[in-house]
Amino acid sequence: MKSSEGNIVFPKRNFQIGVFLGTLSTWGLFALIVISSIVIISFGAWIGHLRFLNNIKDSESQLSTAVGSVLGLLGFMLGFTFSLTWSRFGNRNGLVSLQAKAIGVCYLRTSLLPVKQKTELRKLFYEYISVLLGMQTSGNVDKTLTRLEELHILIWNQTASLVQEEMDSEMRSLFTNAVNDLISLYLDRKTVALVHRIPDVIWSRLLLLAGIGMFAYGYQIGNMNMIRLFQSLLVPVAFGMIVVLIVDLDTTLKQRRFKVTKQPLMDVLEMMKKEIV
């Protein structure tokens, strides 16, 4: 979707499960998952125990098979969801390296330009990479993205002004292509970071399956009269640990523990600080 100014506008939804989970603190999310799971297990155990007291006992082998199947599906869904978010995290790191490379190439190729554009573009590239490095600690991502897009316009205006300069056309083409690559990589990284999240349909099915699995697990231990505190806590704690890990990988908020690498950008910044003719 494009605005009237021609800029790309990413659609915003009122509520997203992954975004909501990402706004919670690590311990808050973990506590919410564990407590909710224990409540569901307790309810299932209560139902199962009532049937046990009424001498209604299900077949142990059939019940174990059913519960094992549901928990197995839950494990598969957790693995699938973790794989999605880990692949996305790997793509984000890869795009940072490509973006740093593109900035470095643009900066080096300014040596081929007339002095006026060379001086101005180097200032713009230096600010550009500084803004990127501060993005992870910035409290206002929208403001940071707006500034990067403003820098794109300024960089492109300087690039377009090369048409009026007497210079080798091949050199002009090389620099123009490098700037195009830089802008394209920014859009790729923005899309992967802010749009390619775990879909709500996967989150909803995962949480629903978890609820069914917790209830079935509780029903099993209640119907067999094997209620134990350790058993009731083991599955919720393990489930909570994995979900917290997935949410931390998926969120884009600054409090996340898994952050994309800054090293390629820092290496390019150090190169910029050196005198290049």
PDB file of C-alpha atoms in Angstrom:
ATOM      1  CA  MET A   1       0.000   0.000   0.000  1.00  0.00           C
ATOM      2  CA  LYS A   2       1.271   3.497  -0.842  1.00  0.00           C
ATOM      3  CA  SER A   3       0.436   6.853   0.668  1.00  0.00           C
ATOM      4  CA  SER A   4      -0.333   9.943  -1.429  1.00  0.00           C
ATOM      5  CA  GLU A   5       3.343  10.935  -1.120  1.00  0.00           C
ATOM      6  CA  GLY A   6       4.414   7.638  -2.660  1.00  0.00           C
ATOM      7  CA  ASN A   7       5.994   6.190   0.502  1.00  0.00           C
ATOM      8  CA  ILE A   8       5.329   2.573   1.395  1.00  0.00           C
ATOM      9  CA  VAL A   9       2.916   2.270   4.321  1.00  0.00           C
ATOM     10  CA  PHE A  10       2.717  -1.025   6.190  1.00  0.00           C
ATOM     11  CA  PRO A  11      -0.811  -1.831   7.379  1.00  0.00           C
ATOM     12  CA  LYS A  12      -1.327  -1.812  11.133  1.00  0.00           C
ATOM     13  CA  ARG A  13      -3.666  -4.096  12.973  1.00  0.00           C
ATOM     14  CA  ASN A  14      -5.418  -3.206  16.202  1.00  0.00           C
ATOM     15  CA  PHE A  15      -4.346  -6.350  18.016  1.00  0.00           C
ATOM     16  CA  GLN A  16      -1.783  -9.052  17.357  1.00  0.00           C
ATOM     17  CA  ILE A  17      -1.106 -11.939  19.711  1.00  0.00           C
ATOM     18  CA  GLY A  18       2.647 -11.924  19.126  1.00  0.00           C
ATOM     19  CA  VAL A  19       2.873  -8.151  19.612  1.00  0.00           C
ATOM     20  CA  PHE A  20       0.877  -8.371  22.852  1.00  0.00           C
ATOM     21  CA  LEU A  21       3.061 -11.175  24.223  1.00  0.00           C
ATOM     22  CA  GLY A  22       6.169  -9.204  23.263  1.00  0.00           C
ATOM     23  CA  THR A  23       5.071  -6.207  25.350  1.00  0.00           C
ATOM     24  CA  LEU A  24       5.187  -8.290  28.539  1.00  0.00           C
ATOM     25  CA  SER A  25       8.381  -8.589  30.546  1.00  0.00           C
ATOM     26  CA  THR A  26      10.207 -11.924  30.423  1.00  0.00           C
ATOM     27  CA  TRP A  27       9.236 -12.941  33.945  1.00  0.00           C
ATOM     28  CA  GLY A  28       5.728 -11.535  33.551  1.00  0.00           C
ATOM     29  CA  LEU A  29       5.138 -13.605  30.411  1.00  0.00           C
ATOM     30  CA  PHE A  30       6.659 -16.702  32.004  1.00  0.00           C
ATOM     31  CA  ALA A  31       4.466 -16.311  35.101  1.00  0.00           C
ATOM     32  CA  LEU A  32       1.352 -15.767  32.969  1.00  0.00           C
ATOM     33  CA  ILE A  33       1.978 -18.936  30.948  1.00  0.00           C
ATOM     34  CA  VAL A  34       2.834 -21.104  33.960  1.00  0.00           C
ATOM     35  CA  ILE A  35      -0.103 -19.913  36.073  1.00  0.00           C
ATOM     36  CA  SER A  36      -2.561 -20.262  33.175  1.00  0.00           C
ATOM     37  CA  SER A  37      -1.279 -23.759  32.435  1.00  0.00           C
ATOM     38  CA  ILE A  38      -1.538 -24.808  36.083  1.00  0.00           C
ATOM     39  CA  VAL A  39      -5.116 -23.532  36.245  1.00  0.00           C
ATOM     40  CA  ILE A  40      -6.061 -25.555  33.140  1.00  0.00           C
ATOM     41  CA  ILE A  41      -4.269 -28.660  34.446  1.00  0.00           C
ATOM     42  CA  SER A  42      -5.983 -28.278  37.807  1.00  0.00           C
ATOM     43  CA  PHE A  43      -9.381 -28.000  36.133  1.00  0.00           C
ATOM     44  CA  GLY A  44      -8.685 -31.125  34.061  1.00  0.00           C
ATOM     45  CA  ALA A  45      -7.453 -32.971  37.179  1.00  0.00           C
ATOM     46  CA  TRP A  46     -10.600 -31.966  39.062  1.00  0.00           C
ATOM     47  CA  ILE A  47     -12.828 -33.306  36.275  1.00  0.00           C
ATOM     48  CA  GLY A  48     -10.802 -36.495  36.055  1.00  0.00           C
ATOM     49  CA  HIS A  49     -10.776 -36.978  39.819  1.00  0.00           C
ATOM     50  CA  LEU A  50     -14.564 -36.533  40.014  1.00  0.00           C
ATOM     51  CA  ARG A  51     -14.945 -39.337  37.485  1.00  0.00           C
ATOM     52  CA  PHE A  52     -12.484 -41.433  39.504  1.00  0.00           C
ATOM     53  CA  LEU A  53     -14.523 -40.908  42.688  1.00  0.00           C
ATOM     54  CA  ASN A  54     -17.645 -41.971  40.779  1.00  0.00           C
ATOM     55  CA  ASN A  55     -15.836 -45.171  39.726  1.00  0.00           C
ATOM     56  CA  ILE A  56     -15.702 -43.985  36.112  1.00  0.00           C
ATOM     57  CA  LYS A  57     -12.168 -44.792  35.091  1.00  0.00           C
ATOM     58  CA  ASP A  58     -11.009 -44.591  31.497  1.00  0.00           C
ATOM     59  CA  SER A  59      -8.693 -47.151  29.944  1.00  0.00           C
ATOM     60  CA  GLU A  60      -5.177 -46.280  31.062  1.00  0.00           C
ATOM     61  CA  SER A  61      -3.566 -47.270  27.761  1.00  0.00           C
ATOM     62  CA  GLN A  62      -6.070 -45.368  25.616  1.00  0.00           C
ATOM     63  CA  LEU A  63      -5.882 -42.298  27.825  1.00  0.00           C
ATOM     64  CA  SER A  64      -2.075 -42.330  27.823  1.00  0.00           C
ATOM     65  CA  THR A  65      -2.051 -42.675  24.032  1.00  0.00           C
ATOM     66  CA  ALA A  66      -4.453 -39.762  23.584  1.00  0.00           C
ATOM     67  CA  VAL A  67      -2.574 -37.482  25.988  1.00  0.00           C
ATOM     68  CA  GLY A  68       0.766 -38.466  24.475  1.00  0.00           C
ATOM     69  CA  SER A  69      -0.539 -37.679  20.987  1.00  0.00           C
ATOM     70  CA  VAL A  70      -1.783 -34.230  21.993  1.00  0.00           C
ATOM     71  CA  LEU A  71       1.442 -33.362  23.820  1.00  0.00           C
ATOM     72  CA  GLY A  72       3.413 -34.700  20.850  1.00  0.00           C
ATOM     73  CA  LEU A  73       1.503 -32.395  18.513  1.00  0.00           C
ATOM     74  CA  LEU A  74       2.176 -29.541  20.932  1.00  0.00           C
ATOM     75  CA  GLY A  75       5.880 -30.332  20.835  1.00  0.00           C
ATOM     76  CA  PHE A  76       5.782 -30.384  17.035  1.00  0.00           C
ATOM     77  CA  MET A  77       4.021 -26.992  16.941  1.00  0.00           C
ATOM     78  CA  LEU A  78       6.570 -25.527  19.344  1.00  0.00           C
ATOM     79  CA  GLY A  79       9.422 -26.818  17.196  1.00  0.00           C
ATOM     80  CA  PHE A  80       7.798 -25.502  14.024  1.00  0.00           C
ATOM     81  CA  THR A  81       7.164 -22.067  15.568  1.00  0.00           C
ATOM     82  CA  PHE A  82      10.699 -21.870  16.958  1.00  0.00           C
ATOM     83  CA  SER A  83      12.087 -22.791  13.529  1.00  0.00           C
ATOM     84  CA  LEU A  84      10.097 -19.956  11.922  1.00  0.00           C
ATOM     85  CA  THR A  85      11.299 -17.294  14.304  1.00  0.00           C
ATOM     86  CA  TRP A  86      14.903 -18.546  14.353  1.00  0.00           C
ATOM     87  CA  SER A  87      15.033 -18.458  10.538  1.00  0.00           C
ATOM     88  CA  ARG A  88      13.708 -14.907  10.617  1.00  0.00           C
ATOM     89  CA  PHE A  89      16.337 -13.932  13.190  1.00  0.00           C
ATOM     90  CA  GLY A  90      19.040 -15.420  10.979  1.00  0.00           C
ATOM     91  CA  ASN A  91      17.694 -13.495   7.976  1.00  0.00           C
ATOM     92  CA  ARG A  92      17.786 -10.257   9.979  1.00  0.00           C
ATOM     93  CA  ASN A  93      21.455 -10.809  10.845  1.00  0.00           C
ATOM     94  CA  GLY A  94      22.231 -11.601   7.225  1.00  0.00           C
ATOM     95  CA  LEU A  95      20.516  -8.423   6.042  1.00  0.00           C
ATOM     96  CA  VAL A  96      22.549  -6.347   8.516  1.00  0.00           C
ATOM     97  CA  SER A  97      25.750  -7.693   6.956  1.00  0.00           C
ATOM     98  CA  LEU A  98      24.475  -6.962   3.438  1.00  0.00           C
ATOM     99  CA  GLN A  99      23.350  -3.494   4.487  1.00  0.00           C
ATOM    100  CA  ALA A 100      26.731  -2.713   6.027  1.00  0.00           C
ATOM    101  CA  LYS A 101      28.411  -3.907   2.837  1.00  0.00           C
ATOM    102  CA  ALA A 102      26.146  -1.694   0.704  1.00  0.00           C
ATOM    103  CA  ILE A 103      26.861   1.372   2.858  1.00  0.00           C
ATOM    104  CA  GLY A 104      30.592   0.693   2.700  1.00  0.00           C
ATOM    105  CA  VAL A 105      30.508   0.348  -1.087  1.00  0.00           C
ATOM    106  CA  CYS A 106      28.574   3.611  -1.464  1.00  0.00           C
ATOM    107  CA  TYR A 107      30.973   5.412   0.840  1.00  0.00           C
ATOM    108  CA  LEU A 108      34.058   4.173  -0.978  1.00  0.00           C
ATOM    109  CA  ARG A 109      32.618   5.033  -4.397  1.00  0.00           C
ATOM    110  CA  THR A 110      32.143   8.659  -3.329  1.00  0.00           C
ATOM    111  CA  SER A 111      35.879   8.951  -4.061  1.00  0.00           C
ATOM    112  CA  LEU A 112      34.920   8.804  -7.747  1.00  0.00           C
ATOM    113  CA  LEU A 113      32.534  11.760  -7.498  1.00  0.00           C
ATOM    114  CA  PRO A 114      33.016  15.510  -7.804  1.00  0.00           C
ATOM    115  CA  VAL A 115      34.099  17.216  -4.581  1.00  0.00           C
ATOM    116  CA  LYS A 116      30.737  18.868  -3.881  1.00  0.00           C
ATOM    117  CA  GLN A 117      28.706  15.634  -3.940  1.00  0.00           C
ATOM    118  CA  LYS A 118      31.524  13.653  -2.374  1.00  0.00           C
ATOM    119  CA  THR A 119      31.646  15.855   0.743  1.00  0.00           C
ATOM    120  CA  GLU A 120      27.883  16.003   1.230  1.00  0.00           C
ATOM    121  CA  LEU A 121      27.290  12.311   0.596  1.00  0.00           C
ATOM    122  CA  ARG A 122      29.967  11.234   3.052  1.00  0.00           C
ATOM    123  CA  LYS A 123      28.274  13.305   5.764  1.00  0.00           C
ATOM    124  CA  LEU A 124      24.935  11.698   4.909  1.00  0.00           C
ATOM    125  CA  PHE A 125      26.341   8.152   4.935  1.00  0.00           C
ATOM    126  CA  TYR A 126      28.034   8.791   8.281  1.00  0.00           C
ATOM    127  CA  GLU A 127      24.742   9.945   9.792  1.00  0.00           C
ATOM    128  CA  TYR A 128      22.912   7.060   8.125  1.00  0.00           C
ATOM    129  CA  ILE A 129      25.051   4.388   9.739  1.00  0.00           C
ATOM    130  CA  SER A 130      24.982   6.215  13.089  1.00  0.00           C
ATOM    131  CA  VAL A 131      21.177   6.154  13.042  1.00  0.00           C
ATOM    132  CA  LEU A 132      21.205   2.438  12.224  1.00  0.00           C
ATOM    133  CA  LEU A 133      23.536   1.702  15.130  1.00  0.00           C
ATOM    134  CA  GLY A 134      21.280   3.587  17.525  1.00  0.00           C
ATOM    135  CA  MET A 135      18.119   1.832  16.350  1.00  0.00           C
ATOM    136  CA  GLN A 136      18.296  -1.021  18.896  1.00  0.00           C
ATOM    137  CA  THR A 137      18.423   1.381  21.838  1.00  0.00           C
ATOM    138  CA  SER A 138      15.991   3.907  20.408  1.00  0.00           C
ATOM    139  CA  GLY A 139      12.692   4.208  22.218  1.00  0.00           C
ATOM    140  CA  ASN A 140      10.937   5.474  19.093  1.00  0.00           C
ATOM    141  CA  VAL A 141      11.390   3.145  16.133  1.00  0.00           C
ATOM    142  CA  ASP A 142       8.966   5.107  13.942  1.00  0.00           C
ATOM    143  CA  LYS A 143      11.009   8.284  14.402  1.00  0.00           C
ATOM    144  CA  THR A 144      14.211   6.432  13.526  1.00  0.00           C
ATOM    145  CA  LEU A 145      12.676   4.933  10.386  1.00  0.00           C
ATOM    146  CA  THR A 146      11.365   8.340   9.357  1.00  0.00           C
ATOM    147  CA  ARG A 147      14.853   9.817   9.645  1.00  0.00           C
ATOM    148  CA  LEU A 148      16.354   6.989   7.586  1.00  0.00           C
ATOM    149  CA  GLU A 149      13.799   7.576   4.843  1.00  0.00           C
ATOM    150  CA  GLU A 150      14.580  11.301   4.915  1.00  0.00           C
ATOM    151  CA  LEU A 151      18.252  10.442   4.475  1.00  0.00           C
ATOM    152  CA  HIS A 152      17.338   8.254   1.506  1.00  0.00           C
ATOM    153  CA  ILE A 153      15.765  11.270  -0.184  1.00  0.00           C
ATOM    154  CA  LEU A 154      18.781  13.471   0.569  1.00  0.00           C
ATOM    155  CA  ILE A 155      21.191  10.807  -0.705  1.00  0.00           C
ATOM    156  CA  TRP A 156      19.160  10.290  -3.843  1.00  0.00           C
ATOM    157  CA  ASN A 157      18.958  14.037  -4.520  1.00  0.00           C
ATOM    158  CA  GLN A 158      22.739  14.233  -4.362  1.00  0.00           C
ATOM    159  CA  THR A 159      22.980  11.178  -6.630  1.00  0.00           C
ATOM    160  CA  ALA A 160      20.538  12.689  -9.135  1.00  0.00           C
ATOM    161  CA  SER A 161      22.578  15.894  -9.218  1.00  0.00           C
ATOM    162  CA  LEU A 162      25.452  13.930 -10.764  1.00  0.00           C
ATOM    163  CA  VAL A 163      23.617  14.085 -14.087  1.00  0.00           C
ATOM    164  CA  GLN A 164      24.570  17.745 -14.298  1.00  0.00           C
ATOM    165  CA  GLU A 165      28.247  17.039 -13.632  1.00  0.00           C
ATOM    166  CA  GLU A 166      30.866  16.309 -16.240  1.00  0.00           C
ATOM    167  CA  MET A 167      32.071  12.876 -15.217  1.00  0.00           C
ATOM    168  CA  ASP A 168      32.504   9.414 -16.632  1.00  0.00           C
ATOM    169  CA  SER A 169      29.076   7.851 -17.255  1.00  0.00           C
ATOM    170  CA  GLU A 170      30.258   4.434 -16.085  1.00  0.00           C
ATOM    171  CA  MET A 171      31.365   5.899 -12.733  1.00  0.00           C
ATOM    172  CA  ARG A 172      27.999   7.611 -12.381  1.00  0.00           C
ATOM    173  CA  SER A 173      26.216   4.353 -13.136  1.00  0.00           C
ATOM    174  CA  LEU A 174      28.292   2.410 -10.615  1.00  0.00           C
ATOM    175  CA  PHE A 175      27.455   4.839  -7.832  1.00  0.00           C
ATOM    176  CA  THR A 176      23.764   5.032  -8.773  1.00  0.00           C
ATOM    177  CA  ASN A 177      23.456   1.253  -8.696  1.00  0.00           C
ATOM    178  CA  ALA A 178      25.134   1.156  -5.287  1.00  0.00           C
ATOM    179  CA  VAL A 179      22.633   3.689  -3.899  1.00  0.00           C
ATOM    180  CA  ASN A 180      19.735   1.701  -5.373  1.00  0.00           C
ATOM    181  CA  ASP A 181      21.031  -1.440  -3.644  1.00  0.00           C
ATOM    182  CA  LEU A 182      21.311   0.454  -0.356  1.00  0.00           C
ATOM    183  CA  ILE A 183      17.685   1.613  -0.471  1.00  0.00           C
ATOM    184  CA  SER A 184      16.444  -1.829  -1.544  1.00  0.00           C
ATOM    185  CA  LEU A 185      18.232  -3.517   1.365  1.00  0.00           C
ATOM    186  CA  TYR A 186      16.676  -1.047   3.798  1.00  0.00           C
ATOM    187  CA  LEU A 187      13.204  -2.034   2.555  1.00  0.00           C
ATOM    188  CA  ASP A 188      14.092  -5.735   2.807  1.00  0.00           C
ATOM    189  CA  ARG A 189      15.350  -5.356   6.362  1.00  0.00           C
ATOM    190  CA  LYS A 190      12.350  -3.245   7.406  1.00  0.00           C
ATOM    191  CA  THR A 191       9.946  -5.827   5.989  1.00  0.00           C
ATOM    192  CA  VAL A 192      11.665  -8.804   7.644  1.00  0.00           C
ATOM    193  CA  ALA A 193      11.960  -7.017  11.000  1.00  0.00           C
ATOM    194  CA  LEU A 194       8.507  -5.446  11.241  1.00  0.00           C
ATOM    195  CA  VAL A 195       6.198  -7.422   8.960  1.00  0.00           C
ATOM    196  CA  HIS A 196       7.450 -11.011   8.870  1.00  0.00           C
ATOM    197  CA  ARG A 197       6.257 -12.003  12.338  1.00  0.00           C
ATOM    198  CA  ILE A 198       4.701 -15.257  13.525  1.00  0.00           C
ATOM    199  CA  PRO A 199       1.124 -15.034  12.176  1.00  0.00           C
ATOM    200  CA  ASP A 200      -1.783 -14.821  14.601  1.00  0.00           C
ATOM    201  CA  VAL A 201      -3.233 -18.003  13.140  1.00  0.00           C
ATOM    202  CA  ILE A 202      -0.149 -19.952  14.297  1.00  0.00           C
ATOM    203  CA  TRP A 203      -0.128 -18.300  17.731  1.00  0.00           C
ATOM    204  CA  SER A 204      -3.835 -18.999  18.233  1.00  0.00           C
ATOM    205  CA  ARG A 205      -3.532 -22.658  17.191  1.00  0.00           C
ATOM    206  CA  LEU A 206      -0.440 -23.122  19.337  1.00  0.00           C
ATOM    207  CA  LEU A 207      -2.092 -21.668  22.454  1.00  0.00           C
ATOM    208  CA  LEU A 208      -5.324 -23.583  21.805  1.00  0.00           C
ATOM    209  CA  LEU A 209      -3.407 -26.842  21.388  1.00  0.00           C
ATOM    210  CA  ALA A 210      -1.473 -26.055  24.574  1.00  0.00           C
ATOM    211  CA  GLY A 211      -4.742 -25.539  26.455  1.00  0.00           C
ATOM    212  CA  ILE A 212      -6.115 -28.859  25.167  1.00  0.00           C
ATOM    213  CA  GLY A 213      -2.867 -30.618  26.048  1.00  0.00           C
ATOM    214  CA  MET A 214      -2.762 -29.160  29.572  1.00  0.00           C
ATOM    215  CA  PHE A 215      -6.397 -30.131  30.175  1.00  0.00           C
ATOM    216  CA  ALA A 216      -5.840 -33.663  28.869  1.00  0.00           C
ATOM    217  CA  TYR A 217      -2.702 -34.023  31.002  1.00  0.00           C
ATOM    218  CA  GLY A 218      -4.584 -32.858  34.082  1.00  0.00           C
ATOM    219  CA  TYR A 219      -7.516 -35.147  33.318  1.00  0.00           C
ATOM    220  CA  GLN A 220      -5.155 -38.112  33.024  1.00  0.00           C
ATOM    221  CA  ILE A 221      -3.466 -37.629  36.380  1.00  0.00           C
ATOM    222  CA  GLY A 222      -6.840 -36.905  38.028  1.00  0.00           C
ATOM    223  CA  ASN A 223      -8.620 -39.905  36.514  1.00  0.00           C
ATOM    224  CA  MET A 224      -5.756 -42.179  37.585  1.00  0.00           C
ATOM    225  CA  ASN A 225      -5.610 -40.586  41.045  1.00  0.00           C
ATOM    226  CA  MET A 226      -1.916 -39.733  40.557  1.00  0.00           C
ATOM    227  CA  ILE A 227      -1.994 -36.045  41.424  1.00  0.00           C
ATOM    228  CA  ARG A 228       1.525 -34.861  42.306  1.00  0.00           C
ATOM    229  CA  LEU A 229       2.748 -31.291  42.691  1.00  0.00           C
ATOM    230  CA  PHE A 230       5.971 -31.907  40.749  1.00  0.00           C
ATOM    231  CA  GLN A 231       4.080 -33.466  37.843  1.00  0.00           C
ATOM    232  CA  SER A 232       1.680 -30.524  37.745  1.00  0.00           C
ATOM    233  CA  LEU A 233       4.522 -27.992  37.520  1.00  0.00           C
ATOM    234  CA  LEU A 234       6.911 -29.776  35.166  1.00  0.00           C
ATOM    235  CA  VAL A 235       4.977 -29.394  31.906  1.00  0.00           C
ATOM    236  CA  PRO A 236       3.859 -25.728  32.462  1.00  0.00           C
ATOM    237  CA  VAL A 237       7.390 -24.628  33.367  1.00  0.00           C
ATOM    238  CA  ALA A 238       8.918 -26.350  30.328  1.00  0.00           C
ATOM    239  CA  PHE A 239       6.203 -24.931  28.049  1.00  0.00           C
ATOM    240  CA  GLY A 240       6.658 -21.439  29.517  1.00  0.00           C
ATOM    241  CA  MET A 241      10.419 -21.503  28.941  1.00  0.00           C
ATOM    242  CA  ILE A 242      10.043 -22.342  25.250  1.00  0.00           C
ATOM    243  CA  VAL A 243       7.271 -19.801  24.608  1.00  0.00           C
ATOM    244  CA  VAL A 244       9.288 -17.039  26.296  1.00  0.00           C
ATOM    245  CA  LEU A 245      12.239 -17.929  24.067  1.00  0.00           C
ATOM    246  CA  ILE A 246      10.077 -17.826  20.923  1.00  0.00           C
ATOM    247  CA  VAL A 247       8.471 -14.494  21.882  1.00  0.00           C
ATOM    248  CA  ASP A 248      11.873 -12.984  22.660  1.00  0.00           C
ATOM    249  CA  LEU A 249      13.155 -13.999  19.221  1.00  0.00           C
ATOM    250  CA  ASP A 250      10.013 -12.743  17.483  1.00  0.00           C
ATOM    251  CA  THR A 251       9.581  -9.343  19.129  1.00  0.00           C
ATOM    252  CA  THR A 252      11.134  -6.148  17.789  1.00  0.00           C
ATOM    253  CA  LEU A 253      10.974  -4.217  21.075  1.00  0.00           C
ATOM    254  CA  LYS A 254      14.226  -2.926  22.501  1.00  0.00           C
ATOM    255  CA  GLN A 255      13.980  -5.004  25.713  1.00  0.00           C
ATOM    256  CA  ARG A 256      14.443  -8.245  23.778  1.00  0.00           C
ATOM    257  CA  ARG A 257      17.525 -10.297  24.629  1.00  0.00           C
ATOM    258  CA  PHE A 258      18.168 -11.583  21.116  1.00  0.00           C
ATOM    259  CA  LYS A 259      19.473  -8.597  19.196  1.00  0.00           C
ATOM    260  CA  VAL A 260      20.824  -8.554  15.666  1.00  0.00           C
ATOM    261  CA  THR A 261      24.544  -8.038  15.368  1.00  0.00           C
ATOM    262  CA  LYS A 262      25.955  -4.521  15.123  1.00  0.00           C
ATOM    263  CA  GLN A 263      29.495  -5.568  14.304  1.00  0.00           C
ATOM    264  CA  PRO A 264      29.331  -5.212  10.478  1.00  0.00           C
ATOM    265  CA  LEU A 265      27.935  -1.681  10.835  1.00  0.00           C
ATOM    266  CA  MET A 266      30.542  -0.799  13.462  1.00  0.00           C
ATOM    267  CA  ASP A 267      33.312  -2.036  11.169  1.00  0.00           C
ATOM    268  CA  VAL A 268      32.057   0.231   8.363  1.00  0.00           C
ATOM    269  CA  LEU A 269      31.799   3.167  10.773  1.00  0.00           C
ATOM    270  CA  GLU A 270      35.421   2.665  11.799  1.00  0.00           C
ATOM    271  CA  MET A 271      36.386   2.643   8.118  1.00  0.00           C
ATOM    272  CA  MET A 272      34.521   5.936   7.639  1.00  0.00           C
ATOM    273  CA  LYS A 273      36.448   7.558  10.470  1.00  0.00           C
ATOM    274  CA  LYS A 274      39.696   6.979   8.623  1.00  0.00           C
ATOM    275  CA  GLU A 275      40.833   9.426   5.988  1.00  0.00           C
ATOM    276  CA  ILE A 276      39.927   8.203   2.524  1.00  0.00           C
ATOM    277  CA  VAL A 277      40.910  10.250  -0.492  1.00  0.00           C
TER     278      VAL A 277
END
